[in-house]
Coordinates of C-alpha atoms in Angstrom, one line a residue:
M1 CA 2.8 13.4 -8.1
E2 CA 5.3 15.7 -9.7
S3 CA 8.8 14.2 -10.2
S4 CA 11.9 16.2 -10.5
D5 CA 11.2 16.8 -14.2
G6 CA 7.7 18.2 -13.4
E7 CA 5.7 15.2 -14.8
S8 CA 3.0 13.5 -12.8
C9 CA 3.8 10.3 -11.3
L10 CA 3.0 7.3 -9.2
V11 CA 2.8 7.6 -5.5
V12 CA 4.0 4.6 -3.5
S13 CA 4.0 4.0 0.3
G14 CA 5.3 1.0 2.3
F15 CA 5.9 0.5 6.1
G16 CA 8.8 0.4 8.3
P17 CA 9.6 -2.3 10.9
F18 CA 7.2 -3.5 13.6
G19 CA 6.9 -6.2 16.2
E20 CA 8.9 -9.2 14.9
V21 CA 9.1 -7.9 11.4
T22 CA 12.7 -6.1 11.4
R23 CA 12.9 -6.0 7.7
N24 CA 9.6 -5.0 6.3
P25 CA 9.7 -5.7 2.4
S26 CA 6.9 -3.2 1.9
G27 CA 9.1 -0.3 3.1
L28 CA 12.2 -1.7 1.4
V29 CA 10.4 -1.8 -2.0
A30 CA 9.1 1.7 -1.4
R31 CA 12.5 3.0 -0.6
A32 CA 14.0 1.3 -3.6
L33 CA 11.5 2.7 -6.0
A34 CA 11.8 6.3 -4.5
G35 CA 14.7 7.1 -6.6
E36 CA 13.2 5.9 -10.0
P37 CA 11.7 8.5 -12.5
G38 CA 8.1 8.9 -12.4
V39 CA 7.7 7.6 -8.8
R40 CA 7.5 9.4 -5.5
A41 CA 7.7 6.9 -2.6
A42 CA 8.3 6.8 1.1
E43 CA 8.5 4.3 4.0
L44 CA 5.7 5.2 6.6
P45 CA 5.7 4.3 10.3
V46 CA 3.5 1.5 11.5
S47 CA 1.4 3.8 13.5
F48 CA -2.3 4.3 13.4
R49 CA -1.9 8.1 14.2
R50 CA 1.3 8.9 12.2
C51 CA 0.8 7.0 8.9
V52 CA -2.0 9.3 7.7
P53 CA -0.2 12.7 8.1
E54 CA 3.1 11.2 6.7
F55 CA 1.1 9.9 3.7
D56 CA -0.4 13.3 3.3
A57 CA 3.0 14.9 3.4
L58 CA 4.1 12.5 0.6
L59 CA 1.2 13.8 -1.5
A60 CA 1.6 17.5 -0.6
G61 CA 2.1 19.9 -3.5
S62 CA 1.9 17.1 -6.2
R63 CA -0.3 15.6 -8.8
P64 CA -0.6 11.9 -8.5
R65 CA -1.5 9.6 -11.4
A66 CA -2.1 6.7 -9.2
L67 CA -1.7 5.7 -5.5
L68 CA -0.1 2.4 -4.4
G69 CA -0.1 1.3 -0.8
L70 CA 2.2 -1.6 0.2
G71 CA 2.2 -3.6 3.4
V72 CA 3.5 -7.0 4.5
H73 CA 1.2 -10.1 5.6
G74 CA 2.2 -13.4 6.8
G75 CA 1.3 -15.5 3.8
D76 CA 3.3 -16.9 1.0
G77 CA 2.0 -14.8 -1.7
Y78 CA 0.6 -11.4 -2.9
R79 CA -2.8 -10.0 -1.9
L80 CA -4.6 -7.3 -3.7
E81 CA -7.0 -5.5 -1.3
R82 CA -10.5 -4.7 -2.5
R83 CA -11.7 -2.9 0.4
A84 CA -10.9 -0.9 3.6
R85 CA -13.5 -0.9 6.5
A86 CA -14.1 1.8 9.1
V87 CA -14.0 -0.6 11.9
L88 CA -10.4 -1.8 12.5
T89 CA -10.4 -5.0 14.2
S90 CA -6.8 -5.7 15.1
E91 CA -5.9 -6.3 18.8
A92 CA -2.2 -6.1 18.0
P93 CA -0.5 -2.8 19.0
D94 CA 1.1 -0.5 16.5
N95 CA 4.6 0.8 17.2
D96 CA 3.1 3.6 19.5
G97 CA 1.0 1.0 21.5
L98 CA -2.3 1.8 20.1
R99 CA -4.7 -1.1 18.9
G100 CA -6.9 -0.9 15.9
A101 CA -10.0 -1.9 18.0
Q102 CA -9.5 1.3 19.9
I103 CA -10.2 3.3 16.8
R104 CA -13.4 4.2 15.0
L105 CA -13.2 6.0 11.7
D106 CA -15.8 8.5 10.2
G107 CA -17.6 7.9 6.9
P108 CA -19.1 4.9 5.1
P109 CA -18.5 1.4 6.7
E110 CA -16.1 0.6 3.8
R111 CA -14.4 2.0 0.8
R112 CA -13.6 -0.1 -2.2
T113 CA -11.0 0.3 -5.0
E114 CA -12.7 0.8 -8.4
L115 CA -9.8 -1.0 -10.3
D116 CA -10.1 -4.4 -12.0
L117 CA -8.3 -6.4 -9.4
E118 CA -8.6 -9.6 -11.5
R119 CA -6.7 -7.8 -14.4
L120 CA -4.0 -6.6 -11.8
A121 CA -3.8 -10.3 -10.5
G122 CA -3.0 -11.3 -13.9
V123 CA -0.3 -8.7 -14.4
L124 CA 1.4 -9.9 -11.2
E125 CA 1.1 -13.6 -12.3
A126 CA 2.4 -12.7 -15.8
A127 CA 5.5 -11.2 -13.9
G128 CA 6.2 -14.4 -12.2
S129 CA 4.3 -14.0 -9.0
A130 CA 3.7 -17.5 -7.9
R131 CA 0.6 -16.9 -5.8
V132 CA -1.8 -13.8 -6.0
E133 CA -5.1 -13.6 -4.1
I134 CA -7.9 -10.9 -4.2
S135 CA -8.8 -10.2 -0.6
E136 CA -11.8 -8.7 1.1
D137 CA -10.0 -8.3 4.5
A138 CA -7.2 -5.8 4.6
G139 CA -6.3 -7.1 8.2
G140 CA -7.8 -4.6 10.5
Y141 CA -4.2 -3.0 11.3
V142 CA -2.5 -0.1 10.2
C143 CA -2.4 -1.2 6.5
E144 CA -6.2 -1.1 6.6
R145 CA -6.2 2.3 8.2
L146 CA -3.9 3.7 5.5
Y147 CA -5.7 2.1 2.8
R148 CA -9.0 3.7 3.8
H149 CA -7.3 7.0 3.7
L150 CA -5.4 6.2 0.4
L151 CA -8.8 5.5 -1.2
E152 CA -10.4 8.8 0.2
R153 CA -7.4 10.8 -1.4
A154 CA -7.7 8.7 -4.7
E155 CA -11.5 9.4 -5.0
A156 CA -10.9 13.2 -4.1
G157 CA -8.0 13.4 -6.8
R158 CA -9.9 11.2 -9.2
V159 CA -7.0 8.9 -9.5
P160 CA -6.8 5.0 -9.2
G161 CA -5.7 3.6 -5.8
V162 CA -5.0 0.1 -4.5
F163 CA -3.2 -1.7 -1.8
L164 CA -1.1 -4.7 -2.1
H165 CA 0.1 -6.9 0.7
V166 CA 3.5 -8.6 -0.1
P167 CA 4.9 -11.7 1.5
P168 CA 7.7 -11.9 4.2
L169 CA 11.2 -11.8 2.7
S170 CA 11.5 -15.5 3.9
E171 CA 8.8 -16.5 1.3
V172 CA 9.8 -14.2 -1.7
P173 CA 13.2 -12.4 -2.0
L174 CA 13.3 -8.6 -2.3
D175 CA 14.3 -8.5 -5.9
A176 CA 11.4 -10.6 -6.9
Q177 CA 9.0 -8.4 -4.8
L178 CA 10.4 -5.3 -6.5
G179 CA 10.0 -6.9 -9.9
A180 CA 6.3 -7.7 -9.0
V181 CA 5.6 -4.2 -7.8
R182 CA 7.1 -2.6 -10.9
S183 CA 5.0 -4.6 -13.1
L184 CA 2.0 -3.6 -11.0
A185 CA 3.1 0.1 -11.1
G186 CA 3.4 -0.1 -15.0
A187 CA -0.3 -1.6 -15.2
L188 CA -1.5 1.3 -12.9
L189 CA 0.1 4.1 -15.1
G190 CA -0.4 2.3 -18.5

């Protein structure tokens, strides 16, 4: 994306509150990064229908160098997601009441990141992240919906793209999550 000084930069998206998650660390990290040089970031709604057009609005008129999606999961560490499937399996409703199991996406059965996730996991671990997993299951919820779209946009723009699930704030404080994501961002751009 283009920053205010006209340079291409990293695009980061996170999500807002949903269900019992009143403070979603993924959205808080994205909002914190939004003002940093070389970053264009936004908090997206937890909505199967609205997350994609809002992500596209974030991309509009820009030249991304890399795309990084963030979401929260219930575990105690970080999860780098390898793939996003066309069949969303979640029965949990989004903030608009829609369930993933009601959605069928066009295209191939799955899309995969081409990034070296083992290397990125090492970057997160070197930054002090206690537990980092590489996942084959992005959850079947709004995160997976957005990740599939993010990978489509990354492929079309010939830029790297990846999705990171972060832990709840009760497991890892916001400042530590922000540091981990900054390290990952550096690896994506470096």
